[in-house]
Tab-separated table of C-alpha atoms in Angstrom:
chain	number	residue	atom	x	y	z
A	1	MET	CA	-10.041	21.260	11.803
A	2	ALA	CA	-9.935	17.647	9.786
A	3	ASP	CA	-6.063	17.001	9.580
A	4	ALA	CA	-6.034	16.366	5.745
A	5	PHE	CA	-2.854	13.927	6.763
A	6	VAL	CA	-5.360	12.037	8.829
A	7	THR	CA	-8.137	12.020	5.925
A	8	ASP	CA	-5.315	10.868	3.372
A	9	LEU	CA	-4.153	8.149	5.638
A	10	ALA	CA	-7.903	7.169	6.020
A	11	SER	CA	-9.006	7.236	2.379
A	12	GLY	CA	-5.975	5.380	1.829
A	13	LEU	CA	-6.663	2.628	4.585
A	14	VAL	CA	-9.801	1.858	2.288
A	15	PHE	CA	-8.207	1.416	-0.818
A	16	LYS	CA	-5.622	-1.000	0.869
A	17	LEU	CA	-8.869	-2.989	2.058
A	18	VAL	CA	-10.722	-3.247	-0.946
A	19	SER	CA	-7.547	-4.777	-2.730
A	20	LEU	CA	-6.959	-7.187	0.257
A	21	ALA	CA	-10.147	-8.300	0.219
A	22	ALA	CA	-10.322	-9.692	-3.263
A	23	GLU	CA	-7.042	-11.461	-2.585
A	24	GLU	CA	-7.686	-15.336	-2.593
A	25	VAL	CA	-5.426	-15.633	0.262
A	26	ILE	CA	-7.773	-13.590	2.341
A	27	GLN	CA	-10.572	-15.365	0.898
A	28	ALA	CA	-9.630	-18.738	1.677
A	29	TRP	CA	-9.164	-17.653	5.464
A	30	ASN	CA	-12.761	-16.254	5.632
A	31	LEU	CA	-11.263	-12.831	6.273
A	32	GLN	CA	-13.510	-10.566	3.588
A	33	GLU	CA	-16.053	-9.817	5.843
A	34	ASN	CA	-13.738	-8.712	8.524
A	35	LEU	CA	-12.108	-6.087	5.879
A	36	VAL	CA	-15.603	-5.420	4.726
A	37	MET	CA	-16.656	-4.052	7.753
A	38	LEU	CA	-13.183	-2.353	8.676
A	39	ARG	CA	-13.669	-0.457	5.523
A	40	GLU	CA	-17.014	0.758	6.633
A	41	ARG	CA	-15.473	1.919	10.060
A	42	LEU	CA	-12.941	4.068	8.026
A	43	GLU	CA	-15.862	5.161	5.491
A	44	THR	CA	-17.582	6.479	9.075
A	45	ILE	CA	-14.605	7.976	10.321
A	46	ASP	CA	-13.805	10.196	6.848
A	47	ALA	CA	-17.677	11.512	7.541
A	48	LEU	CA	-17.081	12.348	10.908
A	49	LEU	CA	-13.846	14.592	10.353
A	50	SER	CA	-16.273	15.913	7.461
A	51	ASP	CA	-18.879	17.199	10.308
A	52	ALA	CA	-15.846	18.426	12.454
A	53	ASP	CA	-14.815	20.540	10.043
A	54	SER	CA	-18.150	21.809	9.094
A	55	LYS	CA	-18.649	22.883	12.720
A	56	LYS	CA	-15.662	24.151	13.326
A	57	LEU	CA	-15.595	22.664	16.658
A	58	ASN	CA	-13.031	24.443	19.245
A	59	MET	CA	-9.570	22.446	18.628
A	60	SER	CA	-8.950	22.150	22.288
A	61	ALA	CA	-12.064	20.223	22.599
A	62	VAL	CA	-11.198	17.649	20.076
A	63	GLN	CA	-7.766	17.622	20.090
A	64	SER	CA	-8.026	14.270	22.546
A	65	TRP	CA	-10.031	12.439	20.038
A	66	PHE	CA	-8.218	13.694	17.189
A	67	ASN	CA	-5.089	12.350	18.530
A	68	LYS	CA	-6.787	9.064	19.586
A	69	LEU	CA	-8.090	8.954	16.153
A	70	GLU	CA	-4.469	9.424	14.511
A	71	ASP	CA	-3.264	6.532	16.801
A	72	VAL	CA	-5.816	4.390	16.041
A	73	ALA	CA	-5.509	5.087	12.126
A	74	ARG	CA	-1.545	4.258	12.207
A	75	GLU	CA	-1.989	1.109	14.197
A	76	ALA	CA	-4.788	-0.072	11.057
A	77	ASP	CA	-2.030	1.120	8.259
A	78	ALA	CA	0.645	-0.707	9.883
A	79	PHE	CA	-1.308	-4.020	10.450
A	80	MET	CA	-2.460	-3.661	6.739
A	81	ASP	CA	0.998	-3.045	5.407
A	82	GLU	CA	1.859	-6.314	7.447
A	83	LEU	CA	-0.895	-8.379	6.093
A	84	ALA	CA	-0.392	-7.214	2.609
A	85	TYR	CA	3.100	-8.589	2.597
A	86	GLU	CA	1.955	-11.903	4.478
A	87	VAL	CA	-0.102	-12.147	1.592
A	88	THR	CA	2.017	-11.732	-1.216
A	89	ARG	CA	5.049	-13.684	0.643
A	90	ARG	CA	2.211	-16.885	0.850
A	91	LYS	CA	1.453	-16.586	-2.510
A	92	VAL	CA	5.216	-16.209	-4.049
A	93	GLU	CA	6.394	-19.266	-1.516
A	94	ASN	CA	3.493	-21.122	-2.037
A	95	ARG	CA	2.309	-21.406	-5.689
A	96	GLY	CA	0.622	-24.215	-7.133
A	97	MET	CA	-0.124	-25.483	-3.646
A	98	LEU	CA	-2.722	-22.962	-2.376
A	99	GLY	CA	-5.340	-25.817	-1.112
A	100	HIS	CA	-2.602	-27.707	0.992
A	101	PHE	CA	-1.394	-24.871	2.153
A	102	PHE	CA	-4.319	-23.512	3.841
A	103	SER	CA	-4.580	-26.624	5.539
A	104	THR	CA	-1.508	-26.451	7.492
A	105	LYS	CA	-1.127	-25.439	11.294
A	106	ASN	CA	0.998	-22.263	11.012
A	107	SER	CA	-2.037	-21.193	8.380
A	108	VAL	CA	-4.780	-21.538	11.058
A	109	LEU	CA	-2.891	-20.010	13.460
A	110	TYR	CA	-1.595	-17.062	11.596
A	111	ARG	CA	-5.307	-16.426	10.326
A	112	SER	CA	-6.464	-16.549	14.121
A	113	LYS	CA	-3.705	-13.980	14.599
A	114	VAL	CA	-4.886	-11.679	12.064
A	115	ALA	CA	-8.598	-12.038	13.422
A	116	HIS	CA	-7.950	-11.573	16.376
A	117	LYS	CA	-6.029	-7.908	15.568
A	118	ILE	CA	-8.791	-6.863	12.991
A	119	LYS	CA	-11.272	-7.081	16.315
A	120	SER	CA	-8.831	-5.257	18.598
A	121	ILE	CA	-8.861	-2.576	15.932
A	122	HIS	CA	-12.562	-2.657	15.887
A	123	THR	CA	-12.570	-2.435	19.211
A	124	SER	CA	-10.412	0.789	19.345
A	125	PHE	CA	-12.847	2.507	16.675
A	126	ASP	CA	-15.823	1.798	19.075
A	127	ASN	CA	-14.133	3.897	21.637
A	128	ILE	CA	-13.250	6.650	18.809
A	129	PHE	CA	-16.646	6.528	17.930
A	130	GLN	CA	-18.027	6.823	21.313
A	131	LEU	CA	-16.105	9.529	21.770
A	132	ALA	CA	-17.477	11.501	18.764
A	133	ARG	CA	-20.733	11.074	19.561
A	134	ASP	CA	-19.554	12.728	23.072
A	135	LEU	CA	-18.294	15.694	21.351
A	136	GLY	CA	-21.879	15.911	19.184
A	137	LEU	CA	-20.117	14.564	16.052
A	138	GLN	CA	-22.443	12.645	13.285
A	139	PRO	CA	-21.144	11.171	9.671
A	140	VAL	CA	-22.795	13.683	7.805
A	141	ALA	CA	-21.582	12.357	4.269
A	142	GLN	CA	-20.538	8.703	3.851
A	143	LEU	CA	-17.880	7.796	1.177
A	144	THR	CA	-18.945	5.735	-1.808
A	145	THR	CA	-18.610	2.012	-2.000
A	146	THR	CA	-17.218	2.868	-5.563
A	147	VAL	CA	-13.675	3.507	-4.911
A	148	GLN	CA	-12.351	6.822	-6.473
A	149	PRO	CA	-8.969	7.453	-7.873
A	150	ARG	CA	-6.988	9.521	-6.255
A	151	GLU	CA	-4.719	12.446	-7.504
A	152	MET	CA	-1.797	10.938	-9.474
A	153	ARG	CA	1.860	11.362	-7.872
A	154	ASN	CA	4.523	11.082	-10.436
A	155	THR	CA	7.782	10.552	-8.980
A	156	PRO	CA	10.756	10.994	-11.180
A	157	PRO	CA	13.957	8.509	-10.561
A	158	PHE	CA	16.547	11.233	-10.425
A	159	GLU	CA	16.998	13.777	-7.553
A	160	TYR	CA	19.164	15.881	-6.153
A	161	GLU	CA	19.899	13.711	-3.015
A	162	SER	CA	23.836	14.076	-1.804
A	163	LEU	CA	22.406	15.503	1.668
A	164	ILE	CA	20.693	12.137	2.484
A	165	VAL	CA	22.227	10.053	5.114
A	166	GLY	CA	21.610	7.529	7.512
A	167	ARG	CA	20.170	4.987	5.137
A	168	ASP	CA	23.490	3.248	4.550
A	169	ASP	CA	22.456	0.249	5.500
A	170	GLU	CA	18.813	-0.021	4.120
A	171	ILE	CA	20.280	1.043	0.978
A	172	SER	CA	23.403	-1.900	0.826
A	173	PHE	CA	20.716	-4.700	1.933
A	174	LEU	CA	18.402	-4.091	-1.068
A	175	VAL	CA	21.212	-3.718	-3.513
A	176	ASP	CA	22.431	-6.608	-2.486
A	177	ALA	CA	18.771	-8.210	-3.122
A	178	VAL	CA	18.082	-6.449	-6.206
A	179	CYS	CA	21.559	-7.557	-7.448
A	180	THR	CA	21.216	-11.165	-6.806
A	181	ASN	CA	20.982	-13.759	-9.512
A	182	HIS	CA	17.668	-14.490	-9.886
A	183	ALA	CA	17.491	-17.109	-12.173
A	184	GLU	CA	14.560	-19.200	-11.619
A	185	ASP	CA	12.223	-16.467	-10.583
A	186	LEU	CA	11.687	-12.991	-10.487
A	187	PRO	CA	11.257	-11.165	-7.299
A	188	VAL	CA	8.852	-8.716	-6.036
A	189	ILE	CA	10.190	-6.658	-3.100
A	190	ALA	CA	8.256	-4.266	-1.291
A	191	VAL	CA	9.504	-0.963	0.207
A	192	MET	CA	6.168	-0.063	3.018
A	193	GLY	CA	5.936	2.498	5.465
A	194	MET	CA	3.411	5.698	6.262
A	195	GLY	CA	3.553	8.653	3.708
A	196	GLY	CA	6.636	11.098	4.275
A	197	GLN	CA	8.791	8.608	5.705
A	198	GLY	CA	11.085	8.673	2.611
A	199	LYS	CA	10.307	5.071	0.770
A	200	THR	CA	10.502	6.578	-2.914
A	201	THR	CA	13.928	8.155	-1.758
A	202	LEU	CA	15.299	5.128	-0.453
A	203	ALA	CA	13.857	3.279	-4.057
A	204	ARG	CA	15.543	6.071	-6.298
A	205	MET	CA	18.978	5.570	-4.433
A	206	VAL	CA	19.011	1.846	-5.027
A	207	TYR	CA	17.592	2.599	-8.282
A	208	ASN	CA	20.825	4.737	-9.015
A	209	SER	CA	23.501	3.439	-7.301
A	210	ASP	CA	26.652	2.066	-9.273
A	211	VAL	CA	26.233	-1.399	-8.290
A	212	VAL	CA	22.722	-1.714	-9.722
A	213	THR	CA	23.538	0.640	-12.805
A	214	ASP	CA	26.655	-1.561	-13.466
A	215	THR	CA	24.518	-4.737	-13.165
A	216	PHE	CA	21.269	-3.295	-15.316
A	217	LYS	CA	22.514	-2.167	-18.438
A	218	LYS	CA	18.452	-1.257	-18.829
A	219	ARG	CA	16.199	-0.171	-16.196
A	220	MET	CA	13.067	1.292	-15.934
A	221	TRP	CA	11.589	3.552	-13.586
A	222	VAL	CA	7.541	3.763	-13.367
A	223	THR	CA	4.973	5.239	-10.973
A	224	VAL	CA	1.856	3.101	-10.651
A	225	SER	CA	-1.215	5.322	-9.014
A	226	ASP	CA	-4.262	3.374	-7.567
A	227	ASP	CA	-6.046	3.876	-10.026
A	228	PHE	CA	-4.902	0.644	-12.088
A	229	ASP	CA	-4.431	0.977	-16.138
A	230	PHE	CA	-2.525	-1.354	-17.679
A	231	MET	CA	-1.902	0.125	-20.897
A	232	LYS	CA	-0.707	3.412	-19.315
A	233	ILE	CA	2.195	1.379	-17.330
A	234	LEU	CA	2.723	-0.124	-20.611
A	235	ASN	CA	3.563	3.020	-22.205
A	236	GLN	CA	5.585	4.387	-19.299
A	237	MET	CA	7.743	1.340	-19.384
A	238	VAL	CA	8.818	1.963	-23.350
A	239	ALA	CA	9.174	5.788	-22.832
A	240	SER	CA	11.694	4.963	-19.747
A	241	LEU	CA	13.393	2.075	-21.344
A	242	THR	CA	13.770	3.690	-24.797
A	243	SER	CA	13.747	7.603	-23.892
A	244	THR	CA	11.076	8.082	-26.367
A	245	ALA	CA	7.259	9.324	-25.789
A	246	SER	CA	5.111	6.588	-26.435
A	247	VAL	CA	1.031	6.598	-26.617
A	248	LEU	CA	0.227	3.579	-28.689
A	249	GLU	CA	-2.990	1.864	-27.771
A	250	ASN	CA	-2.301	-1.657	-28.930
A	251	THR	CA	-1.202	-3.753	-26.197
A	252	GLU	CA	0.741	-6.350	-28.874
A	253	GLY	CA	2.581	-3.571	-30.199
A	254	LEU	CA	4.040	-2.276	-26.512
A	255	ILE	CA	4.806	-5.430	-25.465
A	256	LYS	CA	6.504	-6.333	-28.775
A	257	ILE	CA	8.584	-3.114	-28.373
A	258	LEU	CA	9.470	-4.195	-24.696
A	259	GLN	CA	10.665	-7.615	-25.849
A	260	ASN	CA	13.064	-6.418	-28.615
A	261	SER	CA	14.072	-3.715	-25.834
A	262	LEU	CA	14.780	-6.428	-23.205
A	263	ARG	CA	15.841	-9.837	-25.279
A	264	GLY	CA	18.873	-10.721	-24.125
């Protein structure tokens, strides 16, 4: 009964909330407590789904509750992506002057907007919990507070995509953004959205576009999991760049290989 999509979405939101709560921007806005409370709500949702699954309730009896839960989860996911983007944008644009930035009028207004949105999501979850109680559902098994690593999903840089259509504008925009002269700073371009919408496919098509391959003679495609492993990522970068397997355990050695390969 507990749909794998919503279960995975709720778990993914927990990861996002843990990451965001640690951000300096969030702490300066005094929002970390709000995010921790929201994370606890999501952990309870996972436990309610487990209870519904174990009781094998009639699907028709819980379909309305399940649909409302999915809607709220989607809303929370979109909000988390928007907040993560805003945090990254403000960190980049205001590097070195955080103290001044957080006192500006725009920052106060945005902080108020975020707090209001979190309150709205909390209200939606209150309704979800009341419906769950009406159905006799109880949170039988809470998630542990320690975030457990999810299964690694490797995504290759090449795949047969001649039948992909309707993404020309997005591809052109991203190619232009990637290939713009970034002499002063290196950008991070985020492609965000729910699972299954084609984010990886879009990134792959940009990565393999003729303009990008002509502009960048050396490129690296690396998959980064939620269980962040710095050494593993460095080895993947070396392997992607040199087409040779790399299992070195010395950080300095890996960085020197990357420096030598990318010099100039």
